[in-house]
mmCIF file of C-alpha atoms in Angstrom:
data_model
loop_
_atom_site.group_PDB
_atom_site.id
_atom_site.type_symbol
_atom_site.label_atom_id
_atom_site.label_comp_id
_atom_site.label_asym_id
_atom_site.label_seq_id
_atom_site.Cartn_x
_atom_site.Cartn_y
_atom_site.Cartn_z
ATOM 1 C CA HIS X 125 0.303 0.135 -0.427
ATOM 2 C CA LEU X 126 1.350 3.711 -0.729
ATOM 3 C CA ASP X 127 0.112 6.263 2.042
ATOM 4 C CA LYS X 128 -1.080 9.436 1.041
ATOM 5 C CA SER X 129 2.728 10.089 1.314
ATOM 6 C CA GLY X 130 4.234 8.127 -0.487
ATOM 7 C CA THR X 131 6.001 6.160 1.323
ATOM 8 C CA LEU X 132 4.874 1.758 0.519
ATOM 9 C CA TRP X 133 3.456 -0.555 3.330
ATOM 10 C CA VAL X 134 3.940 -4.244 2.893
ATOM 11 C CA GLY X 135 2.402 -6.340 4.651
ATOM 12 C CA THR X 136 3.565 -9.826 6.239
ATOM 13 C CA SER X 137 2.767 -12.410 8.574
ATOM 14 C CA LEU X 138 4.240 -10.739 11.510
ATOM 15 C CA GLY X 139 2.203 -6.604 10.634
ATOM 16 C CA LEU X 140 4.230 -4.345 8.691
ATOM 17 C CA ALA X 141 6.917 -3.293 7.016
ATOM 18 C CA ARG X 142 7.607 0.376 5.811
ATOM 19 C CA PHE X 143 10.020 0.757 3.105
ATOM 20 C CA ASP X 144 12.554 3.451 3.430
ATOM 21 C CA SER X 145 13.257 4.807 -0.023
ATOM 22 C CA LYS X 146 16.494 6.617 1.063
ATOM 23 C CA THR X 147 18.380 3.847 3.161
ATOM 24 C CA GLN X 148 16.879 1.133 0.450
ATOM 25 C CA LYS X 149 16.026 -1.270 3.488
ATOM 26 C CA PHE X 150 12.154 -2.442 5.339
ATOM 27 C CA HIS X 151 11.049 -1.423 9.047
ATOM 28 C CA SER X 152 9.185 -4.179 10.931
ATOM 29 C CA TYR X 153 6.259 -3.280 12.985
ATOM 30 C CA PRO X 154 5.102 -6.721 14.650
ATOM 31 C CA PHE X 155 1.510 -7.434 15.771
ATOM 32 C CA PHE X 156 2.837 -9.076 18.975
ATOM 33 C CA ASN X 157 6.853 -9.421 20.323
ATOM 34 C CA PRO X 158 8.768 -10.893 17.579
ATOM 35 C CA ASP X 159 10.169 -12.962 19.981
ATOM 36 C CA SER X 160 7.069 -14.899 20.609
ATOM 37 C CA SER X 161 5.916 -18.117 19.887
ATOM 38 C CA THR X 162 2.018 -17.149 19.010
ATOM 39 C CA PHE X 163 1.317 -17.368 15.112
ATOM 40 C CA VAL X 164 -0.126 -14.817 13.332
ATOM 41 C CA ASN X 165 -2.019 -14.677 10.015
ATOM 42 C CA PRO X 166 -0.604 -12.516 7.191
ATOM 43 C CA ILE X 167 -2.214 -9.531 6.092
ATOM 44 C CA ARG X 168 -4.326 -9.521 3.265
ATOM 45 C CA SER X 169 -5.668 -6.109 2.647
ATOM 46 C CA ILE X 170 -4.465 -2.497 3.529
ATOM 47 C CA ILE X 171 -6.490 0.877 3.216
ATOM 48 C CA GLU X 172 -5.746 3.935 5.015
ATOM 49 C CA ASP X 173 -8.474 6.020 6.609
ATOM 50 C CA ILE X 174 -8.157 10.412 6.362
ATOM 51 C CA ASP X 175 -7.093 10.548 9.888
ATOM 52 C CA GLY X 176 -4.133 9.003 8.960
ATOM 53 C CA ASN X 177 -5.381 5.338 10.580
ATOM 54 C CA LEU X 178 -3.978 2.591 8.298
ATOM 55 C CA TRP X 179 -6.581 -0.239 9.016
ATOM 56 C CA ILE X 180 -5.208 -3.730 8.325
ATOM 57 C CA GLY X 181 -7.051 -7.145 7.410
ATOM 58 C CA THR X 182 -6.036 -10.253 8.379
ATOM 59 C CA ALA X 183 -6.120 -14.453 7.211
ATOM 60 C CA GLY X 184 -7.228 -15.411 10.574
ATOM 61 C CA SER X 185 -7.134 -12.820 13.482
ATOM 62 C CA GLY X 186 -8.806 -9.649 12.376
ATOM 63 C CA LEU X 187 -8.685 -6.512 12.382
ATOM 64 C CA HIS X 188 -5.617 -3.893 13.570
ATOM 65 C CA LEU X 189 -5.417 -0.012 13.055
ATOM 66 C CA PHE X 190 -2.163 1.238 13.370
ATOM 67 C CA ASN X 191 -1.046 4.886 13.109
ATOM 68 C CA ILE X 192 1.305 6.258 10.384
ATOM 69 C CA GLN X 193 2.487 9.299 12.875
ATOM 70 C CA SER X 194 3.766 7.673 15.896
ATOM 71 C CA GLY X 195 3.867 4.432 14.444
ATOM 72 C CA THR X 196 2.264 2.748 16.704
ATOM 73 C CA TYR X 197 -0.910 0.132 16.956
ATOM 74 C CA LYS X 198 -3.603 1.322 18.238
ATOM 75 C CA LYS X 199 -7.032 0.009 20.280
ATOM 76 C CA LEU X 200 -9.745 -0.674 17.614
ATOM 77 C CA PRO X 201 -13.034 1.440 18.279
ATOM 78 C CA ASP X 202 -15.566 -0.546 20.935
ATOM 79 C CA LEU X 203 -18.286 -1.027 18.456
ATOM 80 C CA LEU X 204 -15.838 -3.812 15.887
ATOM 81 C CA ASN X 205 -15.305 -5.217 19.076
ATOM 82 C CA LYS X 206 -19.409 -6.311 18.828
ATOM 83 C CA ILE X 207 -18.107 -8.714 15.875
ATOM 84 C CA SER X 208 -14.507 -9.598 15.833
ATOM 85 C CA LYS X 209 -15.317 -12.962 15.970
ATOM 86 C CA LYS X 210 -17.168 -12.902 13.257
ATOM 87 C CA ILE X 211 -14.267 -11.204 11.264
ATOM 88 C CA LEU X 212 -11.409 -13.126 11.966
ATOM 89 C CA HIS X 213 -10.703 -14.509 8.466
ATOM 90 C CA MET X 214 -10.776 -11.414 5.581
ATOM 91 C CA PHE X 215 -9.740 -10.682 1.924
ATOM 92 C CA ALA X 216 -10.412 -6.797 1.228
ATOM 93 C CA LEU X 217 -11.441 -3.289 3.191
ATOM 94 C CA ALA X 218 -12.635 -0.327 1.731
ATOM 95 C CA ILE X 219 -13.239 3.062 3.236
ATOM 96 C CA ASP X 220 -15.787 6.030 1.292
ATOM 97 C CA ASN X 221 -16.254 9.329 1.875
ATOM 98 C CA GLU X 222 -18.989 8.965 5.151
ATOM 99 C CA LYS X 223 -15.753 7.164 6.893
ATOM 100 C CA ARG X 224 -17.777 3.817 7.361
ATOM 101 C CA LEU X 225 -15.494 0.938 6.553
ATOM 102 C CA TRP X 226 -16.111 -2.129 4.454
ATOM 103 C CA ILE X 227 -15.123 -5.361 5.066
ATOM 104 C CA GLY X 228 -14.848 -8.260 2.959
ATOM 105 C CA LEU X 229 -14.973 -11.416 4.598
ATOM 106 C CA GLU X 230 -13.904 -15.156 3.686
ATOM 107 C CA LYS X 231 -16.758 -17.391 3.788
ATOM 108 C CA ASN X 232 -19.088 -14.958 5.651
ATOM 109 C CA GLY X 233 -19.892 -11.794 3.444
ATOM 110 C CA LEU X 234 -19.720 -7.634 3.342
ATOM 111 C CA TYR X 235 -19.836 -5.238 6.678
ATOM 112 C CA CYS X 236 -20.456 -1.876 6.398
ATOM 113 C CA VAL X 237 -19.425 -0.302 9.454
ATOM 114 C CA ASP X 238 -20.555 3.092 10.877
ATOM 115 C CA ILE X 239 -18.415 4.070 13.817
ATOM 116 C CA LYS X 240 -19.561 7.697 13.907
ATOM 117 C CA ASN X 241 -23.155 6.803 13.661
ATOM 118 C CA ASN X 242 -22.789 3.479 15.956
ATOM 119 C CA SER X 243 -24.359 0.975 13.024
ATOM 120 C CA ILE X 244 -23.371 -2.313 11.473
ATOM 121 C CA GLN X 245 -24.962 -3.694 8.429
ATOM 122 C CA LEU X 246 -24.217 -7.322 6.787
ATOM 123 C CA PHE X 247 -24.454 -7.819 3.216
ATOM 124 C CA ASP X 248 -24.827 -11.871 2.060
ATOM 125 C CA VAL X 249 -26.555 -14.187 0.185
ATOM 126 C CA ASN X 250 -29.495 -14.313 2.372
ATOM 127 C CA ASN X 251 -30.251 -10.382 2.445
ATOM 128 C CA SER X 252 -28.531 -9.146 -0.635
ATOM 129 C CA ALA X 253 -27.988 -9.984 -3.753
ATOM 130 C CA ILE X 254 -24.908 -11.045 -3.675
ATOM 131 C CA LYS X 255 -24.209 -14.431 -4.320
ATOM 132 C CA ASN X 256 -21.231 -15.787 -3.027
ATOM 133 C CA ASN X 257 -20.170 -14.990 0.762
ATOM 134 C CA THR X 258 -16.487 -14.729 -0.189
ATOM 135 C CA ILE X 259 -15.523 -11.343 -0.964
ATOM 136 C CA LEU X 260 -11.744 -11.234 -2.626
ATOM 137 C CA SER X 261 -11.720 -6.996 -3.437
ATOM 138 C CA LEU X 262 -13.938 -3.823 -3.233
ATOM 139 C CA LEU X 263 -13.727 -0.711 -4.760
ATOM 140 C CA TYR X 264 -15.114 2.596 -3.762
ATOM 141 C CA ASN X 265 -16.169 4.958 -6.297
ATOM 142 C CA SER X 266 -17.846 7.719 -4.974
ATOM 143 C CA LYS X 267 -21.778 6.118 -6.460
ATOM 144 C CA ASN X 268 -20.599 2.548 -5.754
ATOM 145 C CA MET X 269 -18.876 0.055 -3.656
ATOM 146 C CA TRP X 270 -17.547 -2.238 -5.915
ATOM 147 C CA ILE X 271 -17.439 -5.866 -4.420
ATOM 148 C CA GLY X 272 -15.738 -8.926 -6.620
ATOM 149 C CA THR X 273 -16.427 -12.511 -4.991
ATOM 150 C CA ARG X 274 -15.324 -15.907 -4.757
ATOM 151 C CA GLY X 275 -17.740 -17.980 -7.518
ATOM 152 C CA GLY X 276 -20.413 -14.810 -7.148
ATOM 153 C CA GLY X 277 -19.404 -13.097 -9.992
ATOM 154 C CA LEU X 278 -19.293 -8.669 -10.124
ATOM 155 C CA SER X 279 -21.739 -7.440 -7.344
ATOM 156 C CA VAL X 280 -21.753 -3.385 -6.976
ATOM 157 C CA TYR X 281 -23.544 -1.748 -4.103
ATOM 158 C CA HIS X 282 -25.363 1.907 -4.992
ATOM 159 C CA PHE X 283 -25.445 4.409 -2.635
ATOM 160 C CA SER X 284 -28.237 6.146 -4.316
ATOM 161 C CA ASP X 285 -30.272 2.776 -2.993
ATOM 162 C CA GLY X 286 -28.641 1.167 -1.047
ATOM 163 C CA GLN X 287 -29.257 -1.510 -3.342
ATOM 164 C CA ILE X 288 -27.168 -4.204 -4.082
ATOM 165 C CA GLU X 289 -26.740 -5.688 -8.170
ATOM 166 C CA THR X 290 -25.077 -8.624 -9.559
ATOM 167 C CA PHE X 291 -23.190 -9.730 -12.995
ATOM 168 C CA ASP X 292 -22.756 -12.453 -13.282
ATOM 169 C CA GLU X 293 -25.481 -14.273 -16.180
ATOM 170 C CA LEU X 294 -25.208 -12.140 -18.514
ATOM 171 C CA PRO X 295 -26.226 -13.792 -22.751
ATOM 172 C CA LEU X 296 -22.916 -15.444 -24.206
ATOM 173 C CA ASN X 297 -23.325 -13.585 -27.125
ATOM 174 C CA GLN X 298 -22.660 -10.110 -24.715
ATOM 175 C CA ASN X 299 -19.627 -11.735 -23.849
ATOM 176 C CA GLN X 300 -20.952 -14.233 -20.497
ATOM 177 C CA LEU X 301 -18.526 -13.895 -17.479
ATOM 178 C CA LYS X 302 -16.127 -16.619 -17.622
ATOM 179 C CA SER X 303 -14.745 -16.868 -14.138
ATOM 180 C CA SER X 304 -16.999 -16.223 -11.275
ATOM 181 C CA ASP X 305 -14.155 -15.093 -9.213
ATOM 182 C CA ILE X 306 -12.773 -11.675 -8.856
ATOM 183 C CA TYR X 307 -9.419 -11.110 -7.018
ATOM 184 C CA THR X 308 -9.100 -7.293 -8.057
ATOM 185 C CA ILE X 309 -11.045 -4.485 -9.154
ATOM 186 C CA ASP X 310 -9.740 -0.901 -10.760
ATOM 187 C CA ILE X 311 -11.227 1.082 -12.654
ATOM 188 C CA ASP X 312 -9.852 4.050 -15.525
ATOM 189 C CA LYS X 313 -10.357 7.534 -16.529
ATOM 190 C CA ASP X 314 -13.613 6.835 -18.530
ATOM 191 C CA GLY X 315 -15.228 4.845 -15.944
ATOM 192 C CA ILE X 316 -13.993 1.019 -16.994
ATOM 193 C CA LEU X 317 -13.939 -1.443 -14.955
ATOM 194 C CA TRP X 318 -10.388 -3.530 -14.609
ATOM 195 C CA LEU X 319 -10.944 -6.930 -13.409
ATOM 196 C CA GLY X 320 -8.083 -9.162 -12.495
ATOM 197 C CA THR X 321 -9.963 -12.852 -12.408
ATOM 198 C CA ASN X 322 -9.107 -16.734 -12.268
ATOM 199 C CA ASN X 323 -8.275 -18.653 -15.217
ATOM 200 C CA ASN X 324 -9.946 -15.946 -16.855
ATOM 201 C CA GLY X 325 -6.964 -13.458 -17.129
ATOM 202 C CA LEU X 326 -7.702 -9.400 -17.410
ATOM 203 C CA LEU X 327 -11.386 -8.916 -18.202
ATOM 204 C CA LEU X 328 -13.200 -5.257 -18.743
ATOM 205 C CA PHE X 329 -16.284 -4.027 -17.542
ATOM 206 C CA ASN X 330 -18.704 -1.660 -18.878
ATOM 207 C CA PRO X 331 -20.959 -0.946 -16.415
ATOM 208 C CA THR X 332 -23.193 1.707 -18.313
ATOM 209 C CA LYS X 333 -23.547 -1.155 -21.181
ATOM 210 C CA GLU X 334 -23.716 -3.893 -18.860
ATOM 211 C CA ILE X 335 -20.800 -5.903 -20.843
ATOM 212 C CA PHE X 336 -17.882 -7.965 -20.203
ATOM 213 C CA PHE X 337 -14.713 -7.456 -23.371
ATOM 214 C CA THR X 338 -11.392 -8.384 -22.983
ATOM 215 C CA ASN X 339 -8.453 -6.099 -23.931
ATOM 216 C CA PRO X 340 -6.499 -7.362 -27.243
ATOM 217 C CA LEU X 341 -3.045 -6.738 -26.028
ATOM 218 C CA TYR X 342 -4.060 -8.610 -22.833
ATOM 219 C CA GLU X 343 -4.849 -11.448 -25.409
ATOM 220 C CA SER X 344 -1.353 -11.593 -26.915
ATOM 221 C CA GLU X 345 0.521 -14.221 -27.544
ATOM 222 C CA ASP X 346 3.712 -12.496 -26.026
ATOM 223 C CA LEU X 347 1.413 -11.110 -23.338
ATOM 224 C CA LEU X 348 0.847 -11.645 -19.461
ATOM 225 C CA LYS X 349 0.379 -15.625 -19.839
ATOM 226 C CA SER X 350 -1.130 -16.221 -16.956
ATOM 227 C CA LYS X 351 -4.625 -16.727 -16.563
ATOM 228 C CA SER X 352 -4.599 -16.330 -12.440
ATOM 229 C CA LEU X 353 -4.559 -12.878 -11.860
ATOM 230 C CA LYS X 354 -4.692 -11.079 -8.263
ATOM 231 C CA ASN X 355 -3.697 -7.689 -7.696
ATOM 232 C CA ILE X 356 -4.111 -4.718 -10.680
ATOM 233 C CA TYR X 357 -1.745 -1.366 -10.027
ATOM 234 C CA ARG X 358 -2.207 2.142 -11.079
ATOM 235 C CA ASP X 359 0.590 4.412 -11.200
ATOM 236 C CA LYS X 360 -0.111 7.937 -11.573
ATOM 237 C CA ASN X 361 0.519 8.305 -15.087
ATOM 238 C CA GLY X 362 -2.749 5.428 -15.707
ATOM 239 C CA ASN X 363 -0.171 2.669 -16.453
ATOM 240 C CA LEU X 364 -1.103 -1.008 -15.344
#
């Protein structure tokens, strides 16, 4: 994760690591005493809030909060303690413009935590259009929260009406979504979604036309031969 100052933070199985560009070395910020034999699960997701904190999602040891300026871990808000045992395993985190924290879980759906208003909302296959309870990726873009799932395709939460819509059963003549595992989501300046999938490589989605399509360059025999794409990063020049 690159924070607002341009510092690179890397998630490990022991906690955070910060890369110092001047010394070309990493500085470690372990979750627990590094001499302890306690097993710590690896970090899967890092997101930064407007207060200079990093929210850290792990694969088994829940959610952690780290303050960049002090270089220390902070106590989680009391509201999150109510669901601490339900959010041990997570894949994705996002924060919207209302400071609500979105937590994409392994097998347990999607939580929206509003600390300011002391409310928690759960979206899963039982109460929404989400078609799989494992949430692999999240992307917030002011009007919507895009949701990538394992086996359930691409979903979107519309802030305008509070409803979730899912795209996974398009007609074959409209470039049907071939892989329903969405590992990562990015959006370009034209509003087109770039999706990293399992077994189907890179897919693009046009939200206006509601169609999936592929990028001709990616289909070239000389580029990106792997059909499993788990992360996308866009630089300041718009390159992937």
